[in-house]
Tab-separated table of C-alpha atoms in Angstrom:
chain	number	residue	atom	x	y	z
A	1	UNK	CA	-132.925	32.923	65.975
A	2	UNK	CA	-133.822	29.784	67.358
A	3	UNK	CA	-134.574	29.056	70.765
A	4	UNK	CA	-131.691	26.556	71.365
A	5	UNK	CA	-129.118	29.079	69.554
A	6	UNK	CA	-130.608	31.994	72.178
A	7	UNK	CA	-129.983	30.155	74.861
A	8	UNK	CA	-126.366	28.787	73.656
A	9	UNK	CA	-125.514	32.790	72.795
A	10	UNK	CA	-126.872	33.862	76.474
A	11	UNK	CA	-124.838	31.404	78.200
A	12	UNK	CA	-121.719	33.091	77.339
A	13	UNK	CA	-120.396	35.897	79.859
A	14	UNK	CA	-119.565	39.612	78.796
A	15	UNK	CA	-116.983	41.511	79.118
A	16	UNK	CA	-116.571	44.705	81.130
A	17	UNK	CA	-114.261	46.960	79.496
A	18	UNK	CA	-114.200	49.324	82.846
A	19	UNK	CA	-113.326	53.312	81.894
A	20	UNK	CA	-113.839	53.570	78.026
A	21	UNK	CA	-110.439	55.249	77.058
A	22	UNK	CA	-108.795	55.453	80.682
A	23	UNK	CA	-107.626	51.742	80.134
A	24	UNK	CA	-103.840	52.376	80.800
A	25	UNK	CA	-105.056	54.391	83.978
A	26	UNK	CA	-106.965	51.854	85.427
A	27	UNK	CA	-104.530	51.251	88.610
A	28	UNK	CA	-104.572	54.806	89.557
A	29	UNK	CA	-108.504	55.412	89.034
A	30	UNK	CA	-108.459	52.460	91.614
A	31	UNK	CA	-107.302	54.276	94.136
A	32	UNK	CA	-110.330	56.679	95.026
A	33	UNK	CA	-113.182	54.245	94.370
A	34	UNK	CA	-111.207	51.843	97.005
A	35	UNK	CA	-110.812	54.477	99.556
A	36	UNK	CA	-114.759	55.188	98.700
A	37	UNK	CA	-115.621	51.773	99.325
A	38	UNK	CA	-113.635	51.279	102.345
A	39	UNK	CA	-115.154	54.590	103.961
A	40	UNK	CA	-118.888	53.267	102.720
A	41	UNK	CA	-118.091	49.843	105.101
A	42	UNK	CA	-116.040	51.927	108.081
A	43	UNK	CA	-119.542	54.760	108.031
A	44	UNK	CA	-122.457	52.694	107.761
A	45	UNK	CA	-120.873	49.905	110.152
A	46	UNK	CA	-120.469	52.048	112.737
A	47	UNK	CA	-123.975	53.716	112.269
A	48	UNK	CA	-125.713	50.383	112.500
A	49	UNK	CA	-123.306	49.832	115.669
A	50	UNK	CA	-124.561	52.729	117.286
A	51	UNK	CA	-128.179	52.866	116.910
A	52	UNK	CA	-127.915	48.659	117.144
A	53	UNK	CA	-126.037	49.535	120.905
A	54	UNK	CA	-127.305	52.542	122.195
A	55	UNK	CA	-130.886	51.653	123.186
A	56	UNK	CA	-132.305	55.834	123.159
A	57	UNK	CA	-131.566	55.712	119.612
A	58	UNK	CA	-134.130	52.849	119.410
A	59	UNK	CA	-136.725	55.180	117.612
A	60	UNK	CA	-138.073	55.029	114.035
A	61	UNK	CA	-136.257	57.637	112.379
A	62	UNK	CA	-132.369	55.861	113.594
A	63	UNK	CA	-134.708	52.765	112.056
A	64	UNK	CA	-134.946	54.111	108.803
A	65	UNK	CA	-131.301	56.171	108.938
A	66	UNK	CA	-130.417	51.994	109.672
A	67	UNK	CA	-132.132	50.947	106.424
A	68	UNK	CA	-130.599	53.715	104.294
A	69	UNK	CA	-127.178	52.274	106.195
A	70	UNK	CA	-128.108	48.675	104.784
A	71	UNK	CA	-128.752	49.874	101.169
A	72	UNK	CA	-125.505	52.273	101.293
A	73	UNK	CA	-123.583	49.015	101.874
A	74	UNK	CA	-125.049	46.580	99.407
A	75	UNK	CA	-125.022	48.888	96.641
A	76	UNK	CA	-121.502	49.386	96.821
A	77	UNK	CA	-121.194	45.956	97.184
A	78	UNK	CA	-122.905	44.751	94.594
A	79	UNK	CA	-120.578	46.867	92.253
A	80	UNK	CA	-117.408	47.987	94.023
A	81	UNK	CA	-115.519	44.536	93.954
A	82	UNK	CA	-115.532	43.326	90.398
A	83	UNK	CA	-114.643	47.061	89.478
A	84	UNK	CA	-111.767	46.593	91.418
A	85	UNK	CA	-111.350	43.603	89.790
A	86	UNK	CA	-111.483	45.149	86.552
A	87	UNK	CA	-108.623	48.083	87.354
A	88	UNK	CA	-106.293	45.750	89.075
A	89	UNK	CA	-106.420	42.703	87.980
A	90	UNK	CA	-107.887	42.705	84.166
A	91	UNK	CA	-111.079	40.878	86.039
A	92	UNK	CA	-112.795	41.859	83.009
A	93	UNK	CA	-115.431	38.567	82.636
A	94	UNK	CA	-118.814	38.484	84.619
A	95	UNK	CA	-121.043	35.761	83.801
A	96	UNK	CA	-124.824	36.129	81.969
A	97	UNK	CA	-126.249	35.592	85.262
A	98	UNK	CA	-124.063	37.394	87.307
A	99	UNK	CA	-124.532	40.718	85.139
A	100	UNK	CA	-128.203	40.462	85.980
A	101	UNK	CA	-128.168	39.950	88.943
A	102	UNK	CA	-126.044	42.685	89.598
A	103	UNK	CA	-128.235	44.996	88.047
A	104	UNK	CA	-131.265	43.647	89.653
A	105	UNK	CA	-129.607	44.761	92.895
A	106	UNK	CA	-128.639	48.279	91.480
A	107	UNK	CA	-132.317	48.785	90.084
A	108	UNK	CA	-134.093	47.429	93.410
A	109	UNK	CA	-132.173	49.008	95.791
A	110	UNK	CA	-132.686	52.418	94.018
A	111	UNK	CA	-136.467	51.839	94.234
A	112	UNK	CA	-135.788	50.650	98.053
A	113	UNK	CA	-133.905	53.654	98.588
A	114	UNK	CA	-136.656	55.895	97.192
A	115	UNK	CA	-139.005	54.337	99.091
A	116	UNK	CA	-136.860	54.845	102.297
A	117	UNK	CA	-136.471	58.816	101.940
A	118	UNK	CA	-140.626	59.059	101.155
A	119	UNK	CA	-140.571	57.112	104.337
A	120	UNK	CA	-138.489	59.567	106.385
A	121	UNK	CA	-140.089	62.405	104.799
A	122	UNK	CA	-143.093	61.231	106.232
A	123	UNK	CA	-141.806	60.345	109.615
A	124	UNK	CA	-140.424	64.428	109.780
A	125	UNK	CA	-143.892	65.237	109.163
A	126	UNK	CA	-145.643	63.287	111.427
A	127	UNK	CA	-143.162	64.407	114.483
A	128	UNK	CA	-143.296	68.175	113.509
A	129	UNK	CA	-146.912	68.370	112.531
A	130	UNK	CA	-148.170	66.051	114.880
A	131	UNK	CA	-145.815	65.294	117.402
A	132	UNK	CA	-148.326	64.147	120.217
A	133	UNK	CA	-149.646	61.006	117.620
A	134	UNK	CA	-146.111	60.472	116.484
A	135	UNK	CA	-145.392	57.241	119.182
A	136	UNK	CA	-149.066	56.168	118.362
A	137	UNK	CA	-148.257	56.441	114.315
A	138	UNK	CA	-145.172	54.918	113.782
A	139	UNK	CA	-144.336	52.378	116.116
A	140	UNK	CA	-140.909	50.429	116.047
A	141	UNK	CA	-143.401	47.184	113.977
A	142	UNK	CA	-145.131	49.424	111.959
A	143	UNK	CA	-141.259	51.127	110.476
A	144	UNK	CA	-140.001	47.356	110.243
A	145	UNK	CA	-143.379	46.723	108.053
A	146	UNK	CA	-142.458	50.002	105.968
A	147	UNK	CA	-138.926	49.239	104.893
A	148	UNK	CA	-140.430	45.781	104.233
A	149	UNK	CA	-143.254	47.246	101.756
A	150	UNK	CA	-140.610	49.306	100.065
A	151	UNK	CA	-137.742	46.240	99.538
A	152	UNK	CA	-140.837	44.275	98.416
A	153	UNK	CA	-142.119	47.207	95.868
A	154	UNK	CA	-138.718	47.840	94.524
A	155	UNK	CA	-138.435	44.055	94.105
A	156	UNK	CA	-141.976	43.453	92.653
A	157	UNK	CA	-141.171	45.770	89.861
A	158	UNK	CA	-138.104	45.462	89.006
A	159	UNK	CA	-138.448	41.113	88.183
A	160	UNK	CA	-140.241	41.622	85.267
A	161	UNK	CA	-137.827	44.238	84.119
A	162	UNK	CA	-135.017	41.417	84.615
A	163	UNK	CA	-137.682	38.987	82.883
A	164	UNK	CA	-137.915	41.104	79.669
A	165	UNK	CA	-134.273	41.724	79.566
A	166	UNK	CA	-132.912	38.040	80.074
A	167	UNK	CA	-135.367	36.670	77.481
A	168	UNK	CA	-134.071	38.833	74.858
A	169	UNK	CA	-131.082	37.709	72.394
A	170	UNK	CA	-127.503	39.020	72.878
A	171	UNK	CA	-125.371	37.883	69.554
A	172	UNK	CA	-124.151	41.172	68.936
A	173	UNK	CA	-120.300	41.972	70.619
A	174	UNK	CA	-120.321	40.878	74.299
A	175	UNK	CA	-117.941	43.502	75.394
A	176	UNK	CA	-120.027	46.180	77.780
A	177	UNK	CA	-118.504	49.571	77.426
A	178	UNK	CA	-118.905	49.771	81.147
A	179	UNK	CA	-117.007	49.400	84.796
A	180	UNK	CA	-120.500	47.399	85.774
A	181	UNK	CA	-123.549	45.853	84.428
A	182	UNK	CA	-125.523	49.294	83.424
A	183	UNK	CA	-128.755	48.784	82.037
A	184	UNK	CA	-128.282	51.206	79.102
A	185	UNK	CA	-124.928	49.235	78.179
A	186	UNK	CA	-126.276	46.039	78.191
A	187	UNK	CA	-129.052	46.461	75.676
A	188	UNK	CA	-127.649	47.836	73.198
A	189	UNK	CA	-125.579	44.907	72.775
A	190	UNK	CA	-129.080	42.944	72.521
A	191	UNK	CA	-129.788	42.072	68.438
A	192	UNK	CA	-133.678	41.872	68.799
A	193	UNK	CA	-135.999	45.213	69.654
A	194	UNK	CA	-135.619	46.221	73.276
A	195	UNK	CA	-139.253	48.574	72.882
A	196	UNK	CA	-141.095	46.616	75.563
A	197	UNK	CA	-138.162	46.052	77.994
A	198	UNK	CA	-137.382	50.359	77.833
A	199	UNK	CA	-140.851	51.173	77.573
A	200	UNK	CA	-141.603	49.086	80.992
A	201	UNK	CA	-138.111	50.598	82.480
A	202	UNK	CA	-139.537	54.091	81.774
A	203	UNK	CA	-143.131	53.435	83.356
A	204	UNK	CA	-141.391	52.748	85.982
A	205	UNK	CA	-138.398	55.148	86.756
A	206	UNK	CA	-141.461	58.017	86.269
A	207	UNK	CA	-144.055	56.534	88.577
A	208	UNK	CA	-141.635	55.330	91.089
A	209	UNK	CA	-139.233	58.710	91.016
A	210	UNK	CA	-142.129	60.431	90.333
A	211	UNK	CA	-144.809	59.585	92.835
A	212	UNK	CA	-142.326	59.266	96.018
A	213	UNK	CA	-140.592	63.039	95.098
A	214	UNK	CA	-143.825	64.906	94.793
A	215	UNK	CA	-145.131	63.193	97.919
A	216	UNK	CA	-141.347	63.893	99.621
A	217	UNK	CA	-142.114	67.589	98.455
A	218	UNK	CA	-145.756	68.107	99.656
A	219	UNK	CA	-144.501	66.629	103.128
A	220	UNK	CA	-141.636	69.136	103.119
A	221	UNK	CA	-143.786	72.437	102.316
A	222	UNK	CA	-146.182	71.497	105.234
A	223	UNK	CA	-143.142	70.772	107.304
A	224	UNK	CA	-141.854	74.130	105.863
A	225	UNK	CA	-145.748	75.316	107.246
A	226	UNK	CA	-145.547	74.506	110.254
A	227	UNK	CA	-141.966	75.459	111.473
A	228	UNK	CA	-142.354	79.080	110.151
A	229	UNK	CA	-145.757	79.114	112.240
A	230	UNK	CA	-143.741	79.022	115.241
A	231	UNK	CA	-143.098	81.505	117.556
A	232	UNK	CA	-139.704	80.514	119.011
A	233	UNK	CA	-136.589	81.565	116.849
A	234	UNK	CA	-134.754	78.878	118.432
A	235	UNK	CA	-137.303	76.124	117.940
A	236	UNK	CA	-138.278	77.272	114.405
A	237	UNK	CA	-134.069	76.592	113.626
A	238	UNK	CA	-133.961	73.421	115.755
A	239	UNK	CA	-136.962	71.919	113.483
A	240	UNK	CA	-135.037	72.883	110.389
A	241	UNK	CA	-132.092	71.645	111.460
A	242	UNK	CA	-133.221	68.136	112.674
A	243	UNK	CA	-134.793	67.984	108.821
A	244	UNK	CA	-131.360	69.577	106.910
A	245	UNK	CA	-129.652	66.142	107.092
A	246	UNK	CA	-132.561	64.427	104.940
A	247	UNK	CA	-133.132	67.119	102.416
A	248	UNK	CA	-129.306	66.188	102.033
A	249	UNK	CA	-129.916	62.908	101.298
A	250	UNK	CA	-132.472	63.575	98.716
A	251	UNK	CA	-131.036	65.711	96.919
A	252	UNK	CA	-127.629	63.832	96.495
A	253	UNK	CA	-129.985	61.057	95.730
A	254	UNK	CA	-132.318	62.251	93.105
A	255	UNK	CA	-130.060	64.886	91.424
A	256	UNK	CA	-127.073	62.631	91.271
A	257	UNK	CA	-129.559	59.536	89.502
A	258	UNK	CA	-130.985	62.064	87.570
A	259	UNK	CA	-127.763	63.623	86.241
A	260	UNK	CA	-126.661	59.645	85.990
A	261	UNK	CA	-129.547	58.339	84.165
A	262	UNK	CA	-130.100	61.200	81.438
A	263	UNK	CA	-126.044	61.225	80.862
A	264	UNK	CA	-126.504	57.402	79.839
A	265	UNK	CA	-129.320	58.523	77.608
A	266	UNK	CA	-128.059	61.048	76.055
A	267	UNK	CA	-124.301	61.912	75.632
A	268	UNK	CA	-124.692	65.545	75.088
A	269	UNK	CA	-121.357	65.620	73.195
A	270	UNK	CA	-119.603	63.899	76.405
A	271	UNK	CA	-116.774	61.520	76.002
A	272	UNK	CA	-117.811	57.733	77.121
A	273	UNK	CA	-115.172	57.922	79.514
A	274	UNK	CA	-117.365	61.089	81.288
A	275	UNK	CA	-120.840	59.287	81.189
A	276	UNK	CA	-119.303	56.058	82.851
A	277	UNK	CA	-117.570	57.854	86.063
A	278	UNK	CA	-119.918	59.880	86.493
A	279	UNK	CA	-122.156	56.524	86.617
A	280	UNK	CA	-119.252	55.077	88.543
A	281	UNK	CA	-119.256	57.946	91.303
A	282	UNK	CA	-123.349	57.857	91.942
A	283	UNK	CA	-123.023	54.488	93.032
A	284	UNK	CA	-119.988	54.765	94.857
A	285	UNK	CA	-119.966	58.445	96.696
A	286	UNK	CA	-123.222	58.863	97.812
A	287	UNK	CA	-123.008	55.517	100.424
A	288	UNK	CA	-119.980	56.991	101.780
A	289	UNK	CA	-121.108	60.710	102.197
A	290	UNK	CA	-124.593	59.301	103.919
A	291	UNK	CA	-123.060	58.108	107.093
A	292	UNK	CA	-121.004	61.605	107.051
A	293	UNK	CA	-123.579	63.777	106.529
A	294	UNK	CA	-126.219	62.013	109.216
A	295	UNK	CA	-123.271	61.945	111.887
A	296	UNK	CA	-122.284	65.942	111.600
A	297	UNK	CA	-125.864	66.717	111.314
A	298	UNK	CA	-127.146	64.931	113.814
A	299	UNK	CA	-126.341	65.337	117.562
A	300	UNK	CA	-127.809	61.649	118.700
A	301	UNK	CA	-125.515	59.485	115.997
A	302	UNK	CA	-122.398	61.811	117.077
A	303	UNK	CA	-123.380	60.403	120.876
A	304	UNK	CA	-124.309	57.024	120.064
A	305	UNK	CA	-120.802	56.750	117.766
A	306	UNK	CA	-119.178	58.312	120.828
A	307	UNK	CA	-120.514	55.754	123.165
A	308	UNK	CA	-119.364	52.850	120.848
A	309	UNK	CA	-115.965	54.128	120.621
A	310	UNK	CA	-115.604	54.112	124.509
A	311	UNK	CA	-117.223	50.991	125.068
A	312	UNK	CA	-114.119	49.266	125.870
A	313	UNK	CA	-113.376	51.368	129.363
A	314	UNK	CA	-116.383	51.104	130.501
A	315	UNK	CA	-116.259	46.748	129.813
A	316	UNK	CA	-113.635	47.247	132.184
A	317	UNK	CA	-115.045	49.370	134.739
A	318	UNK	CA	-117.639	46.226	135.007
A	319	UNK	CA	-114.697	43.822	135.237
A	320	UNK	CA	-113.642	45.814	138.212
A	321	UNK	CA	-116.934	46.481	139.396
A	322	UNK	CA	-117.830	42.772	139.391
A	323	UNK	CA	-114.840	41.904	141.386
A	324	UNK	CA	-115.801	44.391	144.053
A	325	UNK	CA	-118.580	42.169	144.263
A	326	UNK	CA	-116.903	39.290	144.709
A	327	UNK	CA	-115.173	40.409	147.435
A	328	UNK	CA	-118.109	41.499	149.407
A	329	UNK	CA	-119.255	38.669	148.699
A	330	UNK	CA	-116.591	36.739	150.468
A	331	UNK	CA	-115.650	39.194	153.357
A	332	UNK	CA	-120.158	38.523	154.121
A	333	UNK	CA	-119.350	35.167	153.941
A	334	UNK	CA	-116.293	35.063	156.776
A	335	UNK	CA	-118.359	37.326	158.910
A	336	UNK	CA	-116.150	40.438	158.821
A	337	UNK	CA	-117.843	43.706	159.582
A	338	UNK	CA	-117.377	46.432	156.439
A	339	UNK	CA	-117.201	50.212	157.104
A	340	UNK	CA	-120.008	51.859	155.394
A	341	UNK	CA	-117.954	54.764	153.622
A	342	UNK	CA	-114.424	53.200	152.808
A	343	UNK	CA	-113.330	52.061	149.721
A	344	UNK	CA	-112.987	48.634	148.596
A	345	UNK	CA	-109.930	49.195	146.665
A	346	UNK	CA	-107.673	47.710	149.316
A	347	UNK	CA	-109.604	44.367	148.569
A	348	UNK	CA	-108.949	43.876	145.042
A	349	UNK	CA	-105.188	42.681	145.189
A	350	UNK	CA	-105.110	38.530	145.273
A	351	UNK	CA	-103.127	38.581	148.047
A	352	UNK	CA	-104.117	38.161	151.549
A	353	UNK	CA	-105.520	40.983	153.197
A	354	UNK	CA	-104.212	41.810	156.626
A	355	UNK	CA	-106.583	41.414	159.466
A	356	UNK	CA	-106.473	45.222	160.356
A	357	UNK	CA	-106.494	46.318	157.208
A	358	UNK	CA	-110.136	46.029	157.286
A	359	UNK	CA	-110.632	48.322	160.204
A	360	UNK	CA	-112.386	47.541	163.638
A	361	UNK	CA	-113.098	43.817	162.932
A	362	UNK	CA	-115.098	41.293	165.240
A	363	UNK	CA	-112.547	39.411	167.547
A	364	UNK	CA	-112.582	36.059	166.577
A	365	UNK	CA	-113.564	33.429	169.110
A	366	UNK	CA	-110.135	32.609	170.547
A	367	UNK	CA	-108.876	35.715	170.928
C-alpha cells in the first residue's frame, strides 16, 4: 500500500461498537459504570482535599496515596465519557488520533500506577524496617521526584509502542468490537503484520509487571520479617494493619490486569460480550474502590475527610472570632476598661452598647 493511500485510510475514525451483543441493553448497562464514575470523582476528590488541607497528612505515603488518587481519576476519564457516549447516545465515532491517544493514557498510566505501588511498597519498608532513617530517606522532594520517574518511565515506554502502532495500515473494517480503544481490538483490524508492535508490547508488560511485583514482594516478606520479630501483639497487628490497605491495592491491581489482559488474549470459550466488561470493569471499579478501601483502612484519611467535611463551622467560628477582635479593638481605642474574665458576647450585636453594660467603666471627664 502506498504511503499516500496509508495515510488517506488512517485518517478515517473507527467505530466503537460498545458491548458486543448487549447492544439493545446499552441504556441500562449505563447505569452502573455512571454511578462508578461518579463515585471515582466524589472518592479521589475528597482524598486529594484532605491530605491537600490537613497539613499532618503532609507525609510521603498521603503523597503517593495522592498520586494513586490522580491516576484513579484520569483513567476513568480517559475512558468513562465516550462509553457513556456510546450507551446513550449512539456516540459510536472516535477519531484515528483520538483512539490513540486514549490508549496511550490507558497503557501509561498502568505503568505509572505500577510504578506508584513499588513506590509505596518501598516507603512501608523503609518506615517498618528502618523507621529512624525514614524522614532522612524519603523526604517530601525526593517522593515528588519518584512519582515523576515513574510518569516519565511509563511514558518513555509506552511512545514507541504508540509509534509502531500508528505507522501501521488499518484498511481492514474500522468497527472496534470494543466500549474503548483496547489495544488487542485495534490491531487486529490492522492489514499489515503487527509482530514488532506485540513483540515490543510483551517486552514490556513482563519487565515492567514483572520487575516492580517481585520487588513489591521481596519488600513485603522483609516487612512480613520484621513485624513477626516483634514482641508486642499489639504493635506486630498495628504494622500489619497500616500495610493491609496497600496489599489491597495490589492485588485488585495486578490480578484484575492480569485476569483483563489474558481474557483479551485468549477467549477461553468466553462470549465477546464477557471479555469486554470484564475489560470495562478493570478500568472503571478499581478507581472507585481505591479511595474506599484507603479511607476504612486508614485512621488519618477518615480524620483528614472528617476535618474537610466540618470545615465550614469552624470558617465561621473565625468570622465570629475576628469580630471579637474588632471590638476590642474599638472598646481599646475609646479607652474603656475590659473585665479580664467576662465574655465578649454582649459586644457583638451592631447596636449601641449601653454604658453599664460594660461593667465598672472610667467616668468620663464631665461627669
Amino acid at each position: 500500500m502506498s504511503t499516500t493511500n496509508r495515510s488517506i485510510t488512517n485518517a478515517s475514525p473507527f467505530l466503537l461498537t460498545g458491548i458486543p451483543g448487549l447492544e439493545a441493553l446499552h441504556v441500562w448497562l449505563s447505569i452502573p459504570f455512571c454511578f462508578t464514575y461518579i463515585m471515582t470523582l466524589l472518592g479521589n476528590s475528597m482524598v486529594l482535599l484532605a491530605v491537600r488541607l490537613d497539613k499532618s497528612l503532609h507525609e510521603p505515603m498521603y503523597y503517593f496515596i495522592c498520586m494513586l488518587a490522580v491516576i484513579d481519576l484520569t483513567f476513568s476519564t480517559a475512558v468513562v465519557p465516550k462509553m457513556l457516549g456510546v450507551f446513550w447516545f449512539d456516540s459510536r465515532e472516535i477519531g484515528f488520533e483520538a483512539c490513540f491517544i486514549q490508549m496511550f493514557f490507558i497503557h501509561t498510566f498502568t505503568a505509572v500506577e505500577s510504578g506508584v505501588l513499588l513506590a509505596m511498597s518501598f516507603d512501608r519498608y523503609v518506615a517498618i524496617c528502618n523507621p529512624l532513617r525514614y524522614n532522612t530517606i524519603l523526604t517530601s522532594s525526593r517522593t515528588i521526584q519518584i512519582g515523576l520517574l515513574s510518569l516519565a518511565r511509563g511514558a518513555g515506554v509506552m511512545t514507541p509502542l504508540m509509534c509502531l502502532l500508528t505507522s501501521l495500515p488499518y484498511c481492514k473494517t474500522r468497527v472496534i468490537p470494543h466500549s474503548y480503544c483496547e489495544h488487542m481490538a485495534v490491531v487486529e483490524l490492522a492489514c499489515a503484520d503487527p509482530s514488532v508492535s506485540d513483540l515490543y508490547s510483551l517486552i514490556v508488560a513482563t519487565l515492567l509487571v514483572g520487575a516492580d511485583s517481585v520487588f513489591i514482594t521481596f519488600s513485603y516478606v522483609m516487612i512480613l520479617r520484621s513485624v513477626m520479630r516483634l514482641t508486642s501483639q499489639e504493635a506486630r497487628l498495628k504494622a500489619l494493619r497500616t500495610c493491609g490497605s496497600h496489599v489491597s491495592i495490589i492485588l485488585l491491581f495486578y490480578v484484575g490486569g492480569l485476569l483483563s489482559m489474558y481474557l483479551q488474549m485468549f477467549s477461553f470459550g468466553l462470549a465477546p460480550h464477557v471479555q469486554v466488561l470484564v475489560a470495562d470493569f478493570y478500568l472503571t471499579v478499581p478507581p472507585m474502590l481505591n479511595p474506599i478501601i484507603y479511607g476504612v483502612k486508614m485512621k488519618q484519611i477518615q480524620e483528614g475527610l472528617f476535618k474537610l467535611l466540618r470545615r465550614g463551622p469552624s470558617r465561621k467560628q473565625a468570622v465570629e472570632q475576628a469580630r471579637v477582635g474588632f471590638f476590642k479593638a474599638m472598646e481599646a481605642a475609646a479607652g474603656v476598661e475590659h473585665v479580664g474574665d467576662r465574655s465578649l458576647g454582649h459586644l457583638l450585636p451592631p447596636t449601641p452598647i449601653p454604658a453599664g453594660g460594660l461593667g465598672q467603666a472610667p467616668a468620663g471627664p464631665g461627669s
